[in-house]
mmCIF file of C-alpha atoms in Angstrom:
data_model
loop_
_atom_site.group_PDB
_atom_site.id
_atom_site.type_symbol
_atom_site.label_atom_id
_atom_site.label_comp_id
_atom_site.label_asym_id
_atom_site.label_seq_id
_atom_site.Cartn_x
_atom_site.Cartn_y
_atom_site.Cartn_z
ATOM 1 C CA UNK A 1126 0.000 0.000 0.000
ATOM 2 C CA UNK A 1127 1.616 3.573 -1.155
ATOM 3 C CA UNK A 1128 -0.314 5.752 1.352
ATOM 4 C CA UNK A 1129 0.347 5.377 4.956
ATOM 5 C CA UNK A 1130 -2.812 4.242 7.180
ATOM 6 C CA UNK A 1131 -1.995 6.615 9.846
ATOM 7 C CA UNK A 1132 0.276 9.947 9.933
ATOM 8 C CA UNK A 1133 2.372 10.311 13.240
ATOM 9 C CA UNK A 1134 3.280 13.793 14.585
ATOM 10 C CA UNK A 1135 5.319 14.706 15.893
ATOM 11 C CA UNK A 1136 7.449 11.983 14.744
ATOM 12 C CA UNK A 1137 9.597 11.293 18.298
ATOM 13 C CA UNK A 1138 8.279 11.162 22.032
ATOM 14 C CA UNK A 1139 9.970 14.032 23.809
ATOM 15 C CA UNK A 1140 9.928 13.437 27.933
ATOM 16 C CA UNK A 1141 11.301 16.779 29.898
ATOM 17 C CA UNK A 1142 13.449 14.569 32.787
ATOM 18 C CA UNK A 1143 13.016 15.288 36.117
ATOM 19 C CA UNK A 1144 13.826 12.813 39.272
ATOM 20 C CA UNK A 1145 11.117 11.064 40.519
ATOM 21 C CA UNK A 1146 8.453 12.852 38.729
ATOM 22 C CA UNK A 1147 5.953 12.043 36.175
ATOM 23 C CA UNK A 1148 6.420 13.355 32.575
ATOM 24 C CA UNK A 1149 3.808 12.849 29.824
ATOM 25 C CA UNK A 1150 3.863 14.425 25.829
ATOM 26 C CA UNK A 1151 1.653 13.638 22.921
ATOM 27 C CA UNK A 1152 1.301 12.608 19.552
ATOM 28 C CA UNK A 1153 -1.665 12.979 16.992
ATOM 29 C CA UNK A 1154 -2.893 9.790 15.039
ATOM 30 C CA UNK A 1155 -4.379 11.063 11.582
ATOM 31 C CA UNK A 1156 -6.390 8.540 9.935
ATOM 32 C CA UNK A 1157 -5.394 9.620 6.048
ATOM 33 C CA UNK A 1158 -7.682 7.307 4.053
ATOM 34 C CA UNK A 1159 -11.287 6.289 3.627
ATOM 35 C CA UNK A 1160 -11.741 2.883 5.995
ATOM 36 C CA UNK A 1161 -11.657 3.017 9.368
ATOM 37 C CA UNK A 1162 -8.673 1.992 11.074
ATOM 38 C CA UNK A 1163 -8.007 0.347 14.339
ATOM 39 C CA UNK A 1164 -4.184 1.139 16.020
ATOM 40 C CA UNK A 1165 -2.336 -0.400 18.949
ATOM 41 C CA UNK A 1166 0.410 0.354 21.027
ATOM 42 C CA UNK A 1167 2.808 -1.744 22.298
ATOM 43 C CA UNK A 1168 6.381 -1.300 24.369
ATOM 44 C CA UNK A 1169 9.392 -2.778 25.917
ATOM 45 C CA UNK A 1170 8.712 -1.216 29.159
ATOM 46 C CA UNK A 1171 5.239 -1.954 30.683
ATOM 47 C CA UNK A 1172 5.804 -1.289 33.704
ATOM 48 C CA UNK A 1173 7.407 2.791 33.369
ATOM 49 C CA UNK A 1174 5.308 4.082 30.487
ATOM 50 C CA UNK A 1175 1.441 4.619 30.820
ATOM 51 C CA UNK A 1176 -0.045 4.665 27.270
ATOM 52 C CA UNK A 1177 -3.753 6.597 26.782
ATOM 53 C CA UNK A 1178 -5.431 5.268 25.056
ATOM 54 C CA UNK A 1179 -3.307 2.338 23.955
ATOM 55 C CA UNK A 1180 -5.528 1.030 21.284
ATOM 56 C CA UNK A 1181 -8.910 2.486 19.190
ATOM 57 C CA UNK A 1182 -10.462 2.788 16.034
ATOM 58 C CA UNK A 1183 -9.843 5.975 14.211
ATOM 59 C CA UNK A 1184 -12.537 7.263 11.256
ATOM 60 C CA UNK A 1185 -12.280 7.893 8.049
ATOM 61 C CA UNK A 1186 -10.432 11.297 7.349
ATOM 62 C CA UNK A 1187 -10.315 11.883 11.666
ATOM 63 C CA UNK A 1188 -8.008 12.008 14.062
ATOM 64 C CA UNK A 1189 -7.195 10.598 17.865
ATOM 65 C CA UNK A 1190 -4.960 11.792 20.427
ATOM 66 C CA UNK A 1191 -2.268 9.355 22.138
ATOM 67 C CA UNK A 1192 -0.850 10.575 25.381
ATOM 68 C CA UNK A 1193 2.202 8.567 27.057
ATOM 69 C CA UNK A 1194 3.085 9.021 30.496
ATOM 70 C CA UNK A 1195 6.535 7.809 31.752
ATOM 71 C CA UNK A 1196 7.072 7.155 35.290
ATOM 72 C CA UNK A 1197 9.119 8.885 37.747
ATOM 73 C CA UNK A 1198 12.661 7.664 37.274
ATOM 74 C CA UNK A 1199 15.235 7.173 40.364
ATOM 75 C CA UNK A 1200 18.293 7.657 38.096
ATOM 76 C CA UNK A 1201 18.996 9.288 35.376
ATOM 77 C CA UNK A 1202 19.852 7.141 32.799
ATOM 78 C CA UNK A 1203 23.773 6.678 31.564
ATOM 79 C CA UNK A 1204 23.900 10.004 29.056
ATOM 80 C CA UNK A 1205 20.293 10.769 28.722
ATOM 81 C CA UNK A 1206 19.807 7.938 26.190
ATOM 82 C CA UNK A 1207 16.705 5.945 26.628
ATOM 83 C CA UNK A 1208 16.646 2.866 25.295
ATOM 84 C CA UNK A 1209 13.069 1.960 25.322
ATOM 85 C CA UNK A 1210 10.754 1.827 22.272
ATOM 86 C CA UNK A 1211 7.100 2.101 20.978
ATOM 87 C CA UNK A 1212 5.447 0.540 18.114
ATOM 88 C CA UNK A 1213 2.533 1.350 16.459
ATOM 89 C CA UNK A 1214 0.778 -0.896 14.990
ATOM 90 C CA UNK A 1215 -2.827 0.384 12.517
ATOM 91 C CA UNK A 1216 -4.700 -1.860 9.900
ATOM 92 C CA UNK A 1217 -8.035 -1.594 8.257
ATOM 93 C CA UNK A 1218 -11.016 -2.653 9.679
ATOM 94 C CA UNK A 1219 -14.918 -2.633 9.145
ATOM 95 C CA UNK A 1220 -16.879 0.046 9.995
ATOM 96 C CA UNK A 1221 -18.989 -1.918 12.853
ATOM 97 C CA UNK A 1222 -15.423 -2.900 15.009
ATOM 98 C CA UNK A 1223 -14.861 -1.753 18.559
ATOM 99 C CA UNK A 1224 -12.180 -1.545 20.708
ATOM 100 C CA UNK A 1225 -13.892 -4.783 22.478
ATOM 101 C CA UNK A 1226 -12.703 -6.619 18.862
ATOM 102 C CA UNK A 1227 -9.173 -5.496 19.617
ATOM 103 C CA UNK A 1228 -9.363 -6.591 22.987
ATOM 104 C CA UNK A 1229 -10.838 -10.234 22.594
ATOM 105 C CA UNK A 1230 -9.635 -11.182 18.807
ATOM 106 C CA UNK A 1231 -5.613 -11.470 17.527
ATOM 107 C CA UNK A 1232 -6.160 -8.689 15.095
ATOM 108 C CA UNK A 1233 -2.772 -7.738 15.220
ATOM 109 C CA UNK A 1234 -1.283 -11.388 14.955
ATOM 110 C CA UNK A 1235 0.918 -12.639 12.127
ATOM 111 C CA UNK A 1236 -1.008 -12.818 9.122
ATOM 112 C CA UNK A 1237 0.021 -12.729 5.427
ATOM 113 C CA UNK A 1238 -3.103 -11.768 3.953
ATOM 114 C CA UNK A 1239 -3.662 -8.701 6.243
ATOM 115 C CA UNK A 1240 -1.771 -5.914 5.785
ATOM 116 C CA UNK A 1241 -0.487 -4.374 8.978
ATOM 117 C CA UNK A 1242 1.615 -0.750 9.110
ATOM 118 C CA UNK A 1243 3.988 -0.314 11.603
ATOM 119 C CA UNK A 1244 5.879 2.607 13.298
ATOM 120 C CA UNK A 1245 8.245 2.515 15.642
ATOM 121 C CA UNK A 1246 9.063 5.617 17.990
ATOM 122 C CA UNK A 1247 12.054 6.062 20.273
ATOM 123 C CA UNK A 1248 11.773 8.565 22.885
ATOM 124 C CA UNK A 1249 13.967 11.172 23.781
ATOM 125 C CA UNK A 1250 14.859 12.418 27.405
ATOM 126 C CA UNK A 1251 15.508 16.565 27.917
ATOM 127 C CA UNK A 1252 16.438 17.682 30.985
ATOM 128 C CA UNK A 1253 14.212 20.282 32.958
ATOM 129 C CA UNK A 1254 16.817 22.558 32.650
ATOM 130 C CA UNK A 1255 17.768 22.419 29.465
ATOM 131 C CA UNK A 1256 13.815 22.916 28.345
ATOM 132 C CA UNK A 1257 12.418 25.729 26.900
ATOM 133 C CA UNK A 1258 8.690 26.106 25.807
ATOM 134 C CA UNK A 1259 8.951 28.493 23.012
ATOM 135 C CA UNK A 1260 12.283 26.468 21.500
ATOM 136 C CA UNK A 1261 9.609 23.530 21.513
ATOM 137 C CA UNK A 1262 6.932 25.343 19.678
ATOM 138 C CA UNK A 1263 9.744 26.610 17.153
ATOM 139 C CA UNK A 1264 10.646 22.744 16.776
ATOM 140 C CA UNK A 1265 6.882 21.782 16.303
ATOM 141 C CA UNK A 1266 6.894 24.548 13.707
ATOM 142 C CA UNK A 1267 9.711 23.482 11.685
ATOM 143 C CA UNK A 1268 8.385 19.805 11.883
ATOM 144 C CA UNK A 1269 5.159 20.729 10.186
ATOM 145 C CA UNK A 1270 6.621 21.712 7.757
ATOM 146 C CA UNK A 1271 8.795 19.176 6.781
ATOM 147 C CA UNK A 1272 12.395 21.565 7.366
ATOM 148 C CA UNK A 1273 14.219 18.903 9.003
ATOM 149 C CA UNK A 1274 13.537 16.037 6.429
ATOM 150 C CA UNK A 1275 13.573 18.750 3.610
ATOM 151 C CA UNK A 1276 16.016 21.327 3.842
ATOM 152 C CA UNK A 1277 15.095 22.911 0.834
ATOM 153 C CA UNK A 1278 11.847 24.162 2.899
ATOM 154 C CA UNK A 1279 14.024 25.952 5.334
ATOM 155 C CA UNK A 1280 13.590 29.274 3.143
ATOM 156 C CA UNK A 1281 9.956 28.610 3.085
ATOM 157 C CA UNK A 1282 9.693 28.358 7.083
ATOM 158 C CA UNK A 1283 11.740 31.271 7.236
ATOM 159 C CA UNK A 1284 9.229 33.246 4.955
ATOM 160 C CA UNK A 1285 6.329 32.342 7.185
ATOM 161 C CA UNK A 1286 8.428 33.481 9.760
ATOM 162 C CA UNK A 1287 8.827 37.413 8.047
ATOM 163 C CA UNK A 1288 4.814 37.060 6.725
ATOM 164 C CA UNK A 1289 4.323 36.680 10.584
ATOM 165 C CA UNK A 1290 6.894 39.858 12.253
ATOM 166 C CA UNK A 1291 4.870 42.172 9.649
ATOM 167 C CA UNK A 1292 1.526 40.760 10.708
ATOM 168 C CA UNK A 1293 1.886 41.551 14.104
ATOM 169 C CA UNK A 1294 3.967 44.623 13.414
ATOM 170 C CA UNK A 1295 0.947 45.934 11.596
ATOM 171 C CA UNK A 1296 -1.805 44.953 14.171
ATOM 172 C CA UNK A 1297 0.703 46.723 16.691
ATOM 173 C CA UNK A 1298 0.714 49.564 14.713
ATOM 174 C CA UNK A 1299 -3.057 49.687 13.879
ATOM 175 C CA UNK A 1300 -3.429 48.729 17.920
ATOM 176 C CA UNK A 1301 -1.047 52.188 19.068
ATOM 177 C CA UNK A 1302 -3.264 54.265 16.477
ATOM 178 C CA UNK A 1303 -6.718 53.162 17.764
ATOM 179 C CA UNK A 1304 -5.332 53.680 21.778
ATOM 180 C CA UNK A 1305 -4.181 57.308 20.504
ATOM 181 C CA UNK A 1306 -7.768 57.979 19.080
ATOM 182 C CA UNK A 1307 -9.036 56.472 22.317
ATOM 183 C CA UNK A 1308 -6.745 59.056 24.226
ATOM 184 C CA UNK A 1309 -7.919 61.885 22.095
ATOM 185 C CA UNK A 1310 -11.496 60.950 22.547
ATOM 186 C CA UNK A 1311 -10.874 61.086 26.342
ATOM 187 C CA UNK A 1312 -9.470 64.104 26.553
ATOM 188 C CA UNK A 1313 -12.138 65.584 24.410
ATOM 189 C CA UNK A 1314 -14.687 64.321 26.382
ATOM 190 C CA UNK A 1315 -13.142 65.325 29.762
ATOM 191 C CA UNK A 1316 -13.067 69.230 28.412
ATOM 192 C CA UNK A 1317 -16.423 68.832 27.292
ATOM 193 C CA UNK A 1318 -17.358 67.656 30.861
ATOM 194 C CA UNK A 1319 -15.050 70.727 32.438
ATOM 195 C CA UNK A 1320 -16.757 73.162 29.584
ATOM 196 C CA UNK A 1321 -20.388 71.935 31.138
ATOM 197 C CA UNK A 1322 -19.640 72.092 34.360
ATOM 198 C CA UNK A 1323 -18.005 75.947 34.808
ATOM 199 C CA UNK A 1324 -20.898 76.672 32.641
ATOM 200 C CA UNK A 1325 -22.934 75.765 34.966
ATOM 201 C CA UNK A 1326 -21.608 76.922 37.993
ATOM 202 C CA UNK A 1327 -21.092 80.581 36.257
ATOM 203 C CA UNK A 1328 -25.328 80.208 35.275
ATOM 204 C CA UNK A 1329 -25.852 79.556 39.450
ATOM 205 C CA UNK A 1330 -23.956 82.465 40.307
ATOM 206 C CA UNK A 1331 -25.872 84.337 38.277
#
């Protein structure tokens, strides 16, 4: 089959690495054809990774949401490398199957005449301190658009990247104008007031 069942992004598991505390990130299952699709996950460590949910049918055209939480770790592994992995595994299935199907039939067993995609993720540790949020959404920027597998798109991200700065340098501008206006308005209003009020004050004494 030419076209994948299921599109994968971001393509790695990033965990930010703290001692003994929880860490969870996400990916986005994309179901890219016309059949429903059922997806599983599987791993070499059971017992430190919590994976939500860990198996589902996805529509036609839809998407799910796969969250993996590792455990809090004791010690830090031997240069940050983690040497656990995920597999995905996704393969079409009628419109009528439910996760129940999954549960109680082999559907993911070792069969010739079913075709079954697979994708394998390795996740990557960062430590707290080396983590910042709006390097990440950079990353998840570049990612989208392909930069890192296509360098040749690197002049395209950095366009969007220009188109953006004058966006927001023209809202910015168009924001100062309309707060000067609102000044003006103020003050015009506030002599108005001042106007009114020595008028009157000059008609009591009268």
């Amino acid at each position: 089959m030419d076209m994948k069942l299921l599109q994968v992004h971001p393509n790695e598991l990033k965990f930010i690495f703290e001692l003994k505390k929880q860490s969870s990130c996400s990916i986005q299952l994309t179901n890219n054809i016309f059949d429903h699709v059922a997806f599983k996950v599987k791993t070499t460590n059971v017992k430190k990774y919590c994976v939500r949910p860990n198996m589902g049918i996805i529509k036609p055209l839809s998407a799910c949401e796969v969250t993996f939480t590792m455990q809090g770790q004791g010690v830090a592994p031997p240069d940050m490398i983690c040497k656990d992995k995920f597999l995905i595994l996704s393969t079409i299935v009628p419109a009528e199957t439910t996760v129940e199907d999954i549960t109680s039939s082999n559907l993911f067993g070792e069969d010739e005449r079913k075709y079954i995609e697979k994708k394998k993720l390795i996740p990557t540790l960062v430590r707290a301190s080396n983590y910042s949020p709006y390097y990440e959404a950079l990353n998840n920027e570049v990612m989208a658009l392909g930069v890192s597998d296509h360098p040749s798109n690197y002049d395209k991200y950095v366009e969007k990247l220009k188109l953006n700065i004058t966006e927001l340098e023209l809202k910015l501008h168009e924001a100062q104008d309309a707060i000067c206006k609102l000044e003006e308005e103020r003050t015009r209003i506030q002599r108005k007031k001042s106007l009114e009020k020595n008028c009157l004050v000059s008609c009591s004494i009268i």
